[in-house]
Coordinates of C-alpha atoms (C1' of nucleotides) in Angstrom, one line a residue:
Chain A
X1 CA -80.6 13.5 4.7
X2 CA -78.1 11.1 5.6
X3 CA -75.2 11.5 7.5
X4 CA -72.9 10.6 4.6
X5 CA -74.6 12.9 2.3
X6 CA -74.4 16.1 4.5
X7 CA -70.4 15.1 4.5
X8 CA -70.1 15.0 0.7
X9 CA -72.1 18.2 0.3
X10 CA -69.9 20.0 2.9
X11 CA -66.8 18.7 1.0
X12 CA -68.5 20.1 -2.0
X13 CA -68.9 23.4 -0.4
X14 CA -64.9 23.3 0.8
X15 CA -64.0 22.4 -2.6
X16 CA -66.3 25.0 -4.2
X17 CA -65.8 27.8 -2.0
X18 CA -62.3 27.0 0.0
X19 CA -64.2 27.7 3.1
X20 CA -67.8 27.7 4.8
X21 CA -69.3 28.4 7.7
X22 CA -71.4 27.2 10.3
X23 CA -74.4 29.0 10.1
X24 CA -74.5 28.8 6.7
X25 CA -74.5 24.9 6.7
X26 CA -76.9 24.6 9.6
X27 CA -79.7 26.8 6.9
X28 CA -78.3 24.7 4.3
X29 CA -78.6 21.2 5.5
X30 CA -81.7 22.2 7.9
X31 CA -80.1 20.5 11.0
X32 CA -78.8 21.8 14.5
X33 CA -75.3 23.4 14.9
X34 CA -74.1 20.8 16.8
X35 CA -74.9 18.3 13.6
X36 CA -72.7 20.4 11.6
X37 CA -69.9 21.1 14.4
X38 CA -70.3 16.9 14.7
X39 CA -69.6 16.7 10.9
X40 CA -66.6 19.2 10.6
X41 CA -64.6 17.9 13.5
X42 CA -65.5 13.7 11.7
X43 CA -64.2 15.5 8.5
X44 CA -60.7 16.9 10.7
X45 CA -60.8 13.5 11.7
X46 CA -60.5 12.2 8.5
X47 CA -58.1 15.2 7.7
X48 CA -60.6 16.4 4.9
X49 CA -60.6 20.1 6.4
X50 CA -59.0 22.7 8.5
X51 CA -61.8 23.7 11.4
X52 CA -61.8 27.6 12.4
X53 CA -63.6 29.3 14.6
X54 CA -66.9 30.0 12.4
X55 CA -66.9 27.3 10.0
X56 CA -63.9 25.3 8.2
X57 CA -61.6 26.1 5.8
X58 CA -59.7 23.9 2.7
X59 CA -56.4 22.3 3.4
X60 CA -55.2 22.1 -0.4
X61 CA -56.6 26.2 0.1
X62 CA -53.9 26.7 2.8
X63 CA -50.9 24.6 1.1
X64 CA -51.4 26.2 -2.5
X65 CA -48.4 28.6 -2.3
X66 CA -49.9 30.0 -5.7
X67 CA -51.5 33.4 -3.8
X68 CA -48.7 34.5 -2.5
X69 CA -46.2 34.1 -5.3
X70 CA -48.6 36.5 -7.4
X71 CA -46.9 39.7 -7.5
X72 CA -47.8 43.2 -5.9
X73 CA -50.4 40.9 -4.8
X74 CA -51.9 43.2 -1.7
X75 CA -52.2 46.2 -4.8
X76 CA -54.2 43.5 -6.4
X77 CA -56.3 43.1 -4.1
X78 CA -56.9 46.4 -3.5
X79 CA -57.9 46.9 -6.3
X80 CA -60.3 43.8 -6.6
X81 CA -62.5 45.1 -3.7
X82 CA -62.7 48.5 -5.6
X83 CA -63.9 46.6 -8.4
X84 CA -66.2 44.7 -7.0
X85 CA -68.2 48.0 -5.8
X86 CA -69.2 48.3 -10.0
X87 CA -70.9 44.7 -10.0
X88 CA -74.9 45.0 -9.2
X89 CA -77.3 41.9 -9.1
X90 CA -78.7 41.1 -12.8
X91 CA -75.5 42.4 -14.5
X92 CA -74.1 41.1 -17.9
X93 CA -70.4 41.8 -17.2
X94 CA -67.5 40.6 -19.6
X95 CA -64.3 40.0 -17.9
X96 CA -60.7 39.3 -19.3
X97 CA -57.7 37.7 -17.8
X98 CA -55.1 38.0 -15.3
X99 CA -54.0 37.8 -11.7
X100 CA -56.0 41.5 -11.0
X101 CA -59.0 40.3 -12.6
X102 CA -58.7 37.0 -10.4
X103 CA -58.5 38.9 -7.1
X104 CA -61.3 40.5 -7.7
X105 CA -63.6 37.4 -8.9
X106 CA -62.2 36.2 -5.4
X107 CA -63.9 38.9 -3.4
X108 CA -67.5 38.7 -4.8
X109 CA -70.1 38.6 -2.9
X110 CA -71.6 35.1 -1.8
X111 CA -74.9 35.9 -3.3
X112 CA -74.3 37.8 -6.2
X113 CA -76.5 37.2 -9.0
X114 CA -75.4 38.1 -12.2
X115 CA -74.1 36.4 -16.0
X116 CA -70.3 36.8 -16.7
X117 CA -68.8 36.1 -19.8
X118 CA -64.8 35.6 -19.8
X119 CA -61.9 34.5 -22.5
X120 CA -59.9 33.7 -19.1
X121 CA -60.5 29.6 -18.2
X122 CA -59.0 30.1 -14.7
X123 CA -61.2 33.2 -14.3
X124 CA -64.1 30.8 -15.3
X125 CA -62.8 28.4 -12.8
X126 CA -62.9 30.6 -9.8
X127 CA -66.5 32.3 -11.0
X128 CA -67.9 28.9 -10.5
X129 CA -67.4 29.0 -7.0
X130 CA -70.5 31.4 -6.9
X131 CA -73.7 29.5 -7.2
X132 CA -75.9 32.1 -8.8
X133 CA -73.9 33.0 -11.4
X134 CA -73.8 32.1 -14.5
X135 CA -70.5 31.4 -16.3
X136 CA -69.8 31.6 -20.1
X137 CA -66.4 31.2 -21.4
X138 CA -65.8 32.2 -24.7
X139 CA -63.9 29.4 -26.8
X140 CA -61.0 29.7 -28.9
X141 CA -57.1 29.8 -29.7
X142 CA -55.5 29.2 -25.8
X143 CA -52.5 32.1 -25.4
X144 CA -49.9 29.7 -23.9
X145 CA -48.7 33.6 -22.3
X146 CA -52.0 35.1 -21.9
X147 CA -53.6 32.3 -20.5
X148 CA -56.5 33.5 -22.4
X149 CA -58.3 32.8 -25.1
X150 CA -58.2 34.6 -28.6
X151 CA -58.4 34.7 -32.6
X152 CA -61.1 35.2 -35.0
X153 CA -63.4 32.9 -33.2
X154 CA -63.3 34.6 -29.6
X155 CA -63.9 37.8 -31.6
X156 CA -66.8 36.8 -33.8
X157 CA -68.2 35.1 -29.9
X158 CA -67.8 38.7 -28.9
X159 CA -69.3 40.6 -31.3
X160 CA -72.8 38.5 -30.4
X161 CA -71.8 40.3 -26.8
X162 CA -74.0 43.0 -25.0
X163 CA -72.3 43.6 -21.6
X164 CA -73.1 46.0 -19.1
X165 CA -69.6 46.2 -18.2
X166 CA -65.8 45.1 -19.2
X167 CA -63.3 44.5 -17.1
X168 CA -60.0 44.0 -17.9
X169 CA -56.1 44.3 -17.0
X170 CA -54.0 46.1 -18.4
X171 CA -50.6 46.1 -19.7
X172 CA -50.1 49.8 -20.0
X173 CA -52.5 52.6 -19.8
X174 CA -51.4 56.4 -20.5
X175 CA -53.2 59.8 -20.0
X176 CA -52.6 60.9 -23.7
X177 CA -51.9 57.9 -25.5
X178 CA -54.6 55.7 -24.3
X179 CA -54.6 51.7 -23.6
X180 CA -51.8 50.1 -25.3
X181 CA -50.8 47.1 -26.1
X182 CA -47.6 44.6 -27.1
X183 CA -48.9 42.0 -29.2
X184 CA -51.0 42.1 -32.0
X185 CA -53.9 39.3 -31.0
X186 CA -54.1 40.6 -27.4
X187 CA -54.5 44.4 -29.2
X188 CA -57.0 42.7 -31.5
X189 CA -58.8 41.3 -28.8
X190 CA -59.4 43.9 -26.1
X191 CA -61.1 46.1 -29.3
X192 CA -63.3 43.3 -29.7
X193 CA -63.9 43.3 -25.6
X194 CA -64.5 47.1 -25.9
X195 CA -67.0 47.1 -28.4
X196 CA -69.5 45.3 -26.8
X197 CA -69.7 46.3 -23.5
X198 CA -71.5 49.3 -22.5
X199 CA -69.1 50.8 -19.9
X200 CA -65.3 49.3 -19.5
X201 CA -63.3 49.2 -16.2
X202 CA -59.5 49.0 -16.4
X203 CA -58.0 47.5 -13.5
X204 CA -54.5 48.8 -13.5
X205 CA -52.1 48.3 -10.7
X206 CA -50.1 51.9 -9.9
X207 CA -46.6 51.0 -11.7
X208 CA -48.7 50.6 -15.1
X209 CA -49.5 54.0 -15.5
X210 CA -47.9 57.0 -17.9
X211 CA -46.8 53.8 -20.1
X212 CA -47.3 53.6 -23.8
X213 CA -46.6 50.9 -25.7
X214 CA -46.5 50.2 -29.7
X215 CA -49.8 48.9 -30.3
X216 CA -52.8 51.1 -29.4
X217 CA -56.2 49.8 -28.3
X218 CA -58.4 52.9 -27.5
X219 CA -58.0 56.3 -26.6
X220 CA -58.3 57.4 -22.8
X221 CA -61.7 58.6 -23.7
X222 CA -63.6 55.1 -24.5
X223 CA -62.7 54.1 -20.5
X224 CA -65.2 54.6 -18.2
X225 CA -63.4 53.7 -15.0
X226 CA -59.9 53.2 -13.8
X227 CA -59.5 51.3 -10.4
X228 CA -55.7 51.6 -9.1
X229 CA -54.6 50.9 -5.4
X230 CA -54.2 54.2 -5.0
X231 CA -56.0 57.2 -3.2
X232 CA -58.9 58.2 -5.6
X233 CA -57.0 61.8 -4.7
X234 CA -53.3 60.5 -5.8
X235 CA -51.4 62.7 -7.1
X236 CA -50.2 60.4 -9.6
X237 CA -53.6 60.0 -11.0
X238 CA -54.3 63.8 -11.8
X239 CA -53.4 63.2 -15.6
X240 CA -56.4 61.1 -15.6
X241 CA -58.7 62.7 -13.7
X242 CA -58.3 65.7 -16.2
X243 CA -60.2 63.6 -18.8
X244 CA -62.9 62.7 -16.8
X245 CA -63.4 59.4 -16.4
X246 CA -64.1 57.7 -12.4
X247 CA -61.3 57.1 -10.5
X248 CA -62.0 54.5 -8.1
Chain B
X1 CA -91.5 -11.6 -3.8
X2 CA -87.7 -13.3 -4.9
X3 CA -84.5 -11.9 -3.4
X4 CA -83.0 -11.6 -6.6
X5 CA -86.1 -8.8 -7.2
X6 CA -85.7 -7.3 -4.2
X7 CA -81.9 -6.5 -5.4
X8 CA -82.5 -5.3 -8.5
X9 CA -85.1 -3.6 -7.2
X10 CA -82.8 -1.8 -4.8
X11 CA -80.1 -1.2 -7.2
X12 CA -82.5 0.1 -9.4
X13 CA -83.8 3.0 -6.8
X14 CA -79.7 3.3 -6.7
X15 CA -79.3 4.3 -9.9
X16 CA -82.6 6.5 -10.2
X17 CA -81.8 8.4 -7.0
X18 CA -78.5 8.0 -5.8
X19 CA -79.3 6.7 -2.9
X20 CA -81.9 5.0 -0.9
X21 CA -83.4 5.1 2.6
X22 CA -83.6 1.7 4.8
X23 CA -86.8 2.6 6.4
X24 CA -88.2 3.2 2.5
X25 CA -87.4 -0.3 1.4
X26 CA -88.9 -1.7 4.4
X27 CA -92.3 -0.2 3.2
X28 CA -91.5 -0.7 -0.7
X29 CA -91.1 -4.3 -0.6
X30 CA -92.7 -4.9 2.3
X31 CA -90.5 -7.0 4.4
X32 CA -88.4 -6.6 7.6
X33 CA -85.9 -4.4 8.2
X34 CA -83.5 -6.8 8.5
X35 CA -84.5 -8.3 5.1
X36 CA -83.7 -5.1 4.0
X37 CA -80.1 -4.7 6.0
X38 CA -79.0 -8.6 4.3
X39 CA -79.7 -7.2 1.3
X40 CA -77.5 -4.2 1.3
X41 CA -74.9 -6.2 3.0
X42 CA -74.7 -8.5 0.3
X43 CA -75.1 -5.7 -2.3
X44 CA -72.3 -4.6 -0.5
X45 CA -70.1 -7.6 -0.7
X46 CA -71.1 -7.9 -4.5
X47 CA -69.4 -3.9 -4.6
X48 CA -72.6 -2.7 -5.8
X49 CA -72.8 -0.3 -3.6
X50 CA -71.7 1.8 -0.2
X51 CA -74.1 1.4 2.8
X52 CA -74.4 4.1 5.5
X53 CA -76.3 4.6 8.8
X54 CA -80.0 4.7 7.4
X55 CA -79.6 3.4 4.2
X56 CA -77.3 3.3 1.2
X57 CA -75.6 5.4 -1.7
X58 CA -74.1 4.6 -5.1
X59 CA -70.9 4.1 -6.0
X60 CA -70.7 6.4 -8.9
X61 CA -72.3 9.1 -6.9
X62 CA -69.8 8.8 -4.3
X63 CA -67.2 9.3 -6.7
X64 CA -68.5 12.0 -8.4
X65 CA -67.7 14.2 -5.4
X66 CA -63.9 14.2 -5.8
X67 CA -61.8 15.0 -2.8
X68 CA -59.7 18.0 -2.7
X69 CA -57.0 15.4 -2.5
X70 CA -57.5 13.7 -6.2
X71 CA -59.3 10.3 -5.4
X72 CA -57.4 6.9 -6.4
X73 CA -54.8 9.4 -7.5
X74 CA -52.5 6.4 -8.5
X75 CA -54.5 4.6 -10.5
X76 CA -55.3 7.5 -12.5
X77 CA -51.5 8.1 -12.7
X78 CA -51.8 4.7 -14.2
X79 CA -54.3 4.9 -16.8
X80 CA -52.4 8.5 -17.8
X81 CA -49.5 6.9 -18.4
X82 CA -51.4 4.3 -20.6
X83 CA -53.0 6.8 -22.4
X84 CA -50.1 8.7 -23.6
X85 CA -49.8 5.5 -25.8
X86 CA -51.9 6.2 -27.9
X87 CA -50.9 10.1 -29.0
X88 CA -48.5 10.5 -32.0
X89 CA -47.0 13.4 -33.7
X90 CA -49.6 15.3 -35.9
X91 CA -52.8 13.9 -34.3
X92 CA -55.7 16.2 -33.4
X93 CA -57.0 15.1 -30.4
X94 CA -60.3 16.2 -28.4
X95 CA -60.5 15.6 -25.0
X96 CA -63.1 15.8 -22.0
X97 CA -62.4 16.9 -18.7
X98 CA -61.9 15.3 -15.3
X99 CA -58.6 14.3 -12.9
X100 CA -58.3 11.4 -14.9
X101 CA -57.6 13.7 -18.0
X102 CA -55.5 15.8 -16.0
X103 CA -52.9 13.0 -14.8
X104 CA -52.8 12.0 -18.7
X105 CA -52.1 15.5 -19.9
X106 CA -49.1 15.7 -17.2
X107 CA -47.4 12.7 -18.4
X108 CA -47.2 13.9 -22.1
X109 CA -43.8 13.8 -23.8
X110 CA -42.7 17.2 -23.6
X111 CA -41.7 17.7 -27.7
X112 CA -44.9 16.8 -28.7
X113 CA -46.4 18.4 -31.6
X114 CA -50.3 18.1 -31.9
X115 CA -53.8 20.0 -31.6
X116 CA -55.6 19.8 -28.7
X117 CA -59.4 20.4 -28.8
X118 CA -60.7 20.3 -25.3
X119 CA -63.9 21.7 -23.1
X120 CA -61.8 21.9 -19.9
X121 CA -60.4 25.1 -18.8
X122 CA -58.3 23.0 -16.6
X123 CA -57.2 20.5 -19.4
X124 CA -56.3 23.4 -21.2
X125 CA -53.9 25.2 -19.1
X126 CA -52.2 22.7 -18.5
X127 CA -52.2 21.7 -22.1
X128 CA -50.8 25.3 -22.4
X129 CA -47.3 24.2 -20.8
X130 CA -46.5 22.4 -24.2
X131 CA -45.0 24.6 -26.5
X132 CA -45.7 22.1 -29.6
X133 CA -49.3 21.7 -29.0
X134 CA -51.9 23.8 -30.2
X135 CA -54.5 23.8 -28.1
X136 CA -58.3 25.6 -28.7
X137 CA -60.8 25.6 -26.1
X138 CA -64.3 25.1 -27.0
X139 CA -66.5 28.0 -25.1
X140 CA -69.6 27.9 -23.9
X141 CA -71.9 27.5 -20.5
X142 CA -69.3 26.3 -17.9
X143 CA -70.6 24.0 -15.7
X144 CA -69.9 24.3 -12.0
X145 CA -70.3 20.3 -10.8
X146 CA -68.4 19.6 -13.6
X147 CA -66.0 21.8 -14.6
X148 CA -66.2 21.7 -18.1
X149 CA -68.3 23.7 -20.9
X150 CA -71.5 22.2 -22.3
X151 CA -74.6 23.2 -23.7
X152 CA -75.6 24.1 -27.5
X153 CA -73.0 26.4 -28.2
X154 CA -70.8 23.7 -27.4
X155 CA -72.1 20.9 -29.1
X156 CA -72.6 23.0 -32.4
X157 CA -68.8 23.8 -32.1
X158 CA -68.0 20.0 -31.6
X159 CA -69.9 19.5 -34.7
X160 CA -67.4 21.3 -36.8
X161 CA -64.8 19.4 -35.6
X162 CA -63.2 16.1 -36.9
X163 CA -60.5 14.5 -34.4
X164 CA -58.7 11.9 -34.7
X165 CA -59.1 10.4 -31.1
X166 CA -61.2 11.6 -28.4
X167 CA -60.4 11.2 -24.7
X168 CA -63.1 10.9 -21.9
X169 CA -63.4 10.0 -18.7
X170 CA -66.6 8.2 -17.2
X171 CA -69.0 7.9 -14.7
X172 CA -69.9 4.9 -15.3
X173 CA -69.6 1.8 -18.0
X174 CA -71.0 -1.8 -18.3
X175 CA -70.6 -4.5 -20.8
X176 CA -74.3 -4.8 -21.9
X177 CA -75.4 -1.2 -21.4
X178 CA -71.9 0.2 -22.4
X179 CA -71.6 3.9 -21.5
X180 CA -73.8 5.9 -19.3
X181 CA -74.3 9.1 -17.4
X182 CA -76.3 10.9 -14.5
X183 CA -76.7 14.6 -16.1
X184 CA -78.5 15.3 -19.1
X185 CA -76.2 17.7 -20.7
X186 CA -73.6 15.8 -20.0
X187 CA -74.5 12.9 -21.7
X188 CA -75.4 15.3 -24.6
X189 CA -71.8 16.8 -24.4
X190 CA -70.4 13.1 -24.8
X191 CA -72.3 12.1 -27.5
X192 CA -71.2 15.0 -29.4
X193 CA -68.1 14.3 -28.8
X194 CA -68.2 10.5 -29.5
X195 CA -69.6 11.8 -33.3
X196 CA -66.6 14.2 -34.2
X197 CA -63.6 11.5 -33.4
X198 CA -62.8 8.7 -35.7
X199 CA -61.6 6.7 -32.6
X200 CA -62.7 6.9 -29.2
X201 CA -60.9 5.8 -25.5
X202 CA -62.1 5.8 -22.4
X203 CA -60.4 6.4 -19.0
X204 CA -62.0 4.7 -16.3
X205 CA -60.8 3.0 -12.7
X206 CA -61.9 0.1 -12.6
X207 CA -64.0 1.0 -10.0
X208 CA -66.3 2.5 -12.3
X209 CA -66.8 -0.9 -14.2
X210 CA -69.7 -2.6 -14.6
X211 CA -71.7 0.3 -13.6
X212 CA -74.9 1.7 -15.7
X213 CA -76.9 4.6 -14.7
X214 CA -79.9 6.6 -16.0
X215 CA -78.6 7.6 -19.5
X216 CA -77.2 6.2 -22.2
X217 CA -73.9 7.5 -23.4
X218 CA -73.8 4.7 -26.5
X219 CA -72.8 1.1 -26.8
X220 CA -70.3 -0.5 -25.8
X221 CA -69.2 -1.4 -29.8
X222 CA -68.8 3.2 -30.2
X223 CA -65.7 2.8 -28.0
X224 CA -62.3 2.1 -29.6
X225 CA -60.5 1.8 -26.2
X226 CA -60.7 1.1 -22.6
X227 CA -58.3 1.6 -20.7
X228 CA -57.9 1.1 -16.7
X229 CA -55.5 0.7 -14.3
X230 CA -56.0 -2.9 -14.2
X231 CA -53.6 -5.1 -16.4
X232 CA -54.7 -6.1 -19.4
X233 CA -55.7 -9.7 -18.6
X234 CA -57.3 -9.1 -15.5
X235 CA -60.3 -10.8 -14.7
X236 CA -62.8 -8.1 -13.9
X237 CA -62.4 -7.2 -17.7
X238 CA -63.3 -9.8 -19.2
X239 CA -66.7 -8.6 -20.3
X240 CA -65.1 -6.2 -22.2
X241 CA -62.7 -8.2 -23.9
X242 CA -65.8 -10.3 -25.2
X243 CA -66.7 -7.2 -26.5
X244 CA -63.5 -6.7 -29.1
X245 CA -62.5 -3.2 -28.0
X246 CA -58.7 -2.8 -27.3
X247 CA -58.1 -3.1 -23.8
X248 CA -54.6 -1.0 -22.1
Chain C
dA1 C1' -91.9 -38.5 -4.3
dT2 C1' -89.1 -38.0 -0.1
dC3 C1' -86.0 -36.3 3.0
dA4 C1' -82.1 -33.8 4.8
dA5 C1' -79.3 -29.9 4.2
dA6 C1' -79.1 -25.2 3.1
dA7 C1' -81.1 -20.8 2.5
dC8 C1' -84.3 -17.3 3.7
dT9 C1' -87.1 -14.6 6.8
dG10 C1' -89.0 -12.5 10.9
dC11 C1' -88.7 -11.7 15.9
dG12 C1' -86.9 -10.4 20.4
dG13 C1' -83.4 -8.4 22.9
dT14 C1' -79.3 -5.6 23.0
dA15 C1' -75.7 -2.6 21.4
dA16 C1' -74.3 1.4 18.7
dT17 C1' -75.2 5.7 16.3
dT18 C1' -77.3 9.9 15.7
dT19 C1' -79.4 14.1 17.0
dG20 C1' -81.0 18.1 19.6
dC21 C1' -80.9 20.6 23.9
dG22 C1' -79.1 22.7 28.1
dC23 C1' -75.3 25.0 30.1
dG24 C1' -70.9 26.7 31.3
dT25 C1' -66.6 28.2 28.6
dT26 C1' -63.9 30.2 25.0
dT27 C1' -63.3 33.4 21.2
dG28 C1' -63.1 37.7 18.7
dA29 C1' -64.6 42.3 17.8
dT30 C1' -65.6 46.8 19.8
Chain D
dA1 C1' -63.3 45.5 29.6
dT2 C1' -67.5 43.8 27.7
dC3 C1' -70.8 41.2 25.2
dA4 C1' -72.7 38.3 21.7
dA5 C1' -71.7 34.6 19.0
dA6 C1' -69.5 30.3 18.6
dC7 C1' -67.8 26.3 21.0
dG8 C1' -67.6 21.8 23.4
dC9 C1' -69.3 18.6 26.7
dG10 C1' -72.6 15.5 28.7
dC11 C1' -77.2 13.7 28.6
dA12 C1' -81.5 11.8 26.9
dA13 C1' -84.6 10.3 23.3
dA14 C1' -85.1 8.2 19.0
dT15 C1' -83.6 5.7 15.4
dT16 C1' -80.8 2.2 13.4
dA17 C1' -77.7 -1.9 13.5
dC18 C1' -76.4 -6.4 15.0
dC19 C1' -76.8 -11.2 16.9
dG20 C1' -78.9 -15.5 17.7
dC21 C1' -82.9 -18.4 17.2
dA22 C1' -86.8 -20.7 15.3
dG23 C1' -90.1 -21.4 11.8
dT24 C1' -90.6 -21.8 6.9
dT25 C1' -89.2 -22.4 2.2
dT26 C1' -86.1 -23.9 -1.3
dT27 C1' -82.7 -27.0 -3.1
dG28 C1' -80.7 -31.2 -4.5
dA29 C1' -79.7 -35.9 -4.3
dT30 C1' -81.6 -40.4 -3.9

DNA sequence: ATCAAAACTGCGGTAATTTGCGCGTTTGAT
DNA sequence: ATCAAACGCGCAAATTACCGCAGTTTTGAT
């Protein structure tokens, strides 16, 4: 492989991933370590990358103030690597939208294997980042708010669905009242995501719960798991544990 | 056995493989290594190609891999800007994916009212940030080199659609072989596209001119526009103009 | 057809690039 | 504080690139 290539393919990597490492590259490329530490510092060089100790990092990565603008983003992420404890190699899972649902794409494992379907194009985005799985995105209507897609045809897409598992935000989740919802589409839509997953996961940072809101989408009982950033033993979470579903 | 073979032998191996070995030529055609080195160097000065240490790589290929740090950034400003031209109130537009998409969607005057078909989660979010546009994403496999959705599912939708212009980047175009691509879905997902618009333009730097690899997109005649950053008259295109396609 | 100029090719010698390895140093986690 | 992993530096071997030269072929004009 020439030297040129092995550069590209890095750059590939740091634009896929935001970061890689070393040891990695060296079993990727099948050269020594001091190839790859040759190539990283020719790429600082050309001010392509950000070298770390361990491997290199993405400059656009670092200078994207987008992270830390999302808000209660450390809950978030909390929550994300909760999540990611439900995902097992070979899954079908179904994911919606949302700054939650991105944290928690971010904290997959490298080698996860698995099919995920999403309505979220930025979710899609950030799956593709993961070689071994594979991405659907279900087409449709583009919610300028929801940054989602919706409408008749994402529902139709869905009901072809058999998921092992739906995650998805939420806007407001209540121990008697259920998951509720605002809008009318978005209502329509997480029924839809519902129905055709086996088990569901509501992520659900802690300020979102004992809320109700107009539109109802299910009762507490079709949930399987709620994932807050909270202590599984929260006080705040003992309405919910009442009605047995996991508390992650 | 002719120069003239030997370089279209060469560029031939290019655009089957993307690259080429120095040392393989040597044995392929049988003549020195410095045969072989003249010949890229001239290949080279003809802008045929890139030569590294060891051998050479296309020019598309090398393109392909886009920096994190958009490539010919101003240029594609350029053709954007050109671009927006062509868009009036009411149109239904499809459009493909790609930075050179992106600049164009930026520059779009901000009250326009349209619908915006498009298989780029990208496209579309950004598409989003217009309250006057409709936009619907078509769902389906996402690919991760390209960022964009393809496959069946894809190409059936396409087929349901009728748009009044589609917008696409490329990989590659020449005046006798007219488009052409690398990936075999790809080139799937553009003819599909090419069959549900009435017109069709092309975004390309002119870099990518006079280029043709491994598939053929369609001719040259299927295109309604090309437009670069070049100026109109500028000599590079005037194998298209033979061609009577409008040239921005 | 003939001859001179230009182009092309291969060869020898030299310079530059690339790569892996050894080895002492630095780094980061416990 | 300690230790393994990661790092950087210099060196040597191998590969590749470059330069000038000479022999050969092609070109183009008479």
């Amino acid at each position: 492989m020439l030297k040129k290539e092995r550069h590209d393919f890095i750059m590939r990597q740091i634009n896929l991933h935001n970061r890689v490492l070393t040891s990695d590259l060296v079993q990727l490329l099948n050269v020594s370590e001091d190839t790859i530490r040759r190539d990283l510092q020719e790429l600082v060089d050309e001010n392509l990358l950000y070298k770390v100790h361990g491997g290199a990092l993405s400059k656009s990565y670092h200078s994207s103030f987008d992270d830390s603008t999302v808000y209660a983003r450390d809950s978030k992420i909390a929550i994300g690597k909760k999540a990611v404890q439900l995902i097992k190699d070979g899954m079908v899972v179904l994911t919606g939208g949302g700054t939650t649902i991105l944290e928690f794409v971010k904290r997959l494992p490298q080698g996860l294997s698995a099919t995920f379907f999403t309505i979220s194009p930025l979710v899609a985005v950030e799956l593709a980042k993961y070689n071994n799985i594979e991405v659907i995105l279900i087409g449709g209507l583009f919610s300028k708010n929801s940054q989602v897609t919706y409408g008749g045809q994402v529902i139709t897409q869905l009901s072809e669905i058999k998921a092992d598992l739906c995650l998805m935000g939420t806007s407001a989740i209540h121990p008697d009242e259920g998951l509720t919802d605002t809008y009318w589409e978005i209502n329509q839509l997480k029924k839809a995501m519902l129905a055709c997953a086996k088990k569901t996961a509501v992520l659900c940072i802690s300020e979102k719960l004992d809320i109700a809101l107009r539109l109802r989408v299910c009762p507490i009982e079709s949930i399987s798991y709620l994932i807050t950033e909270l202590e599984v033993g929260h006080e705040s979470l003992a309405g919910y544990r009442a009605k047995e579903l996991n508390i992650l």
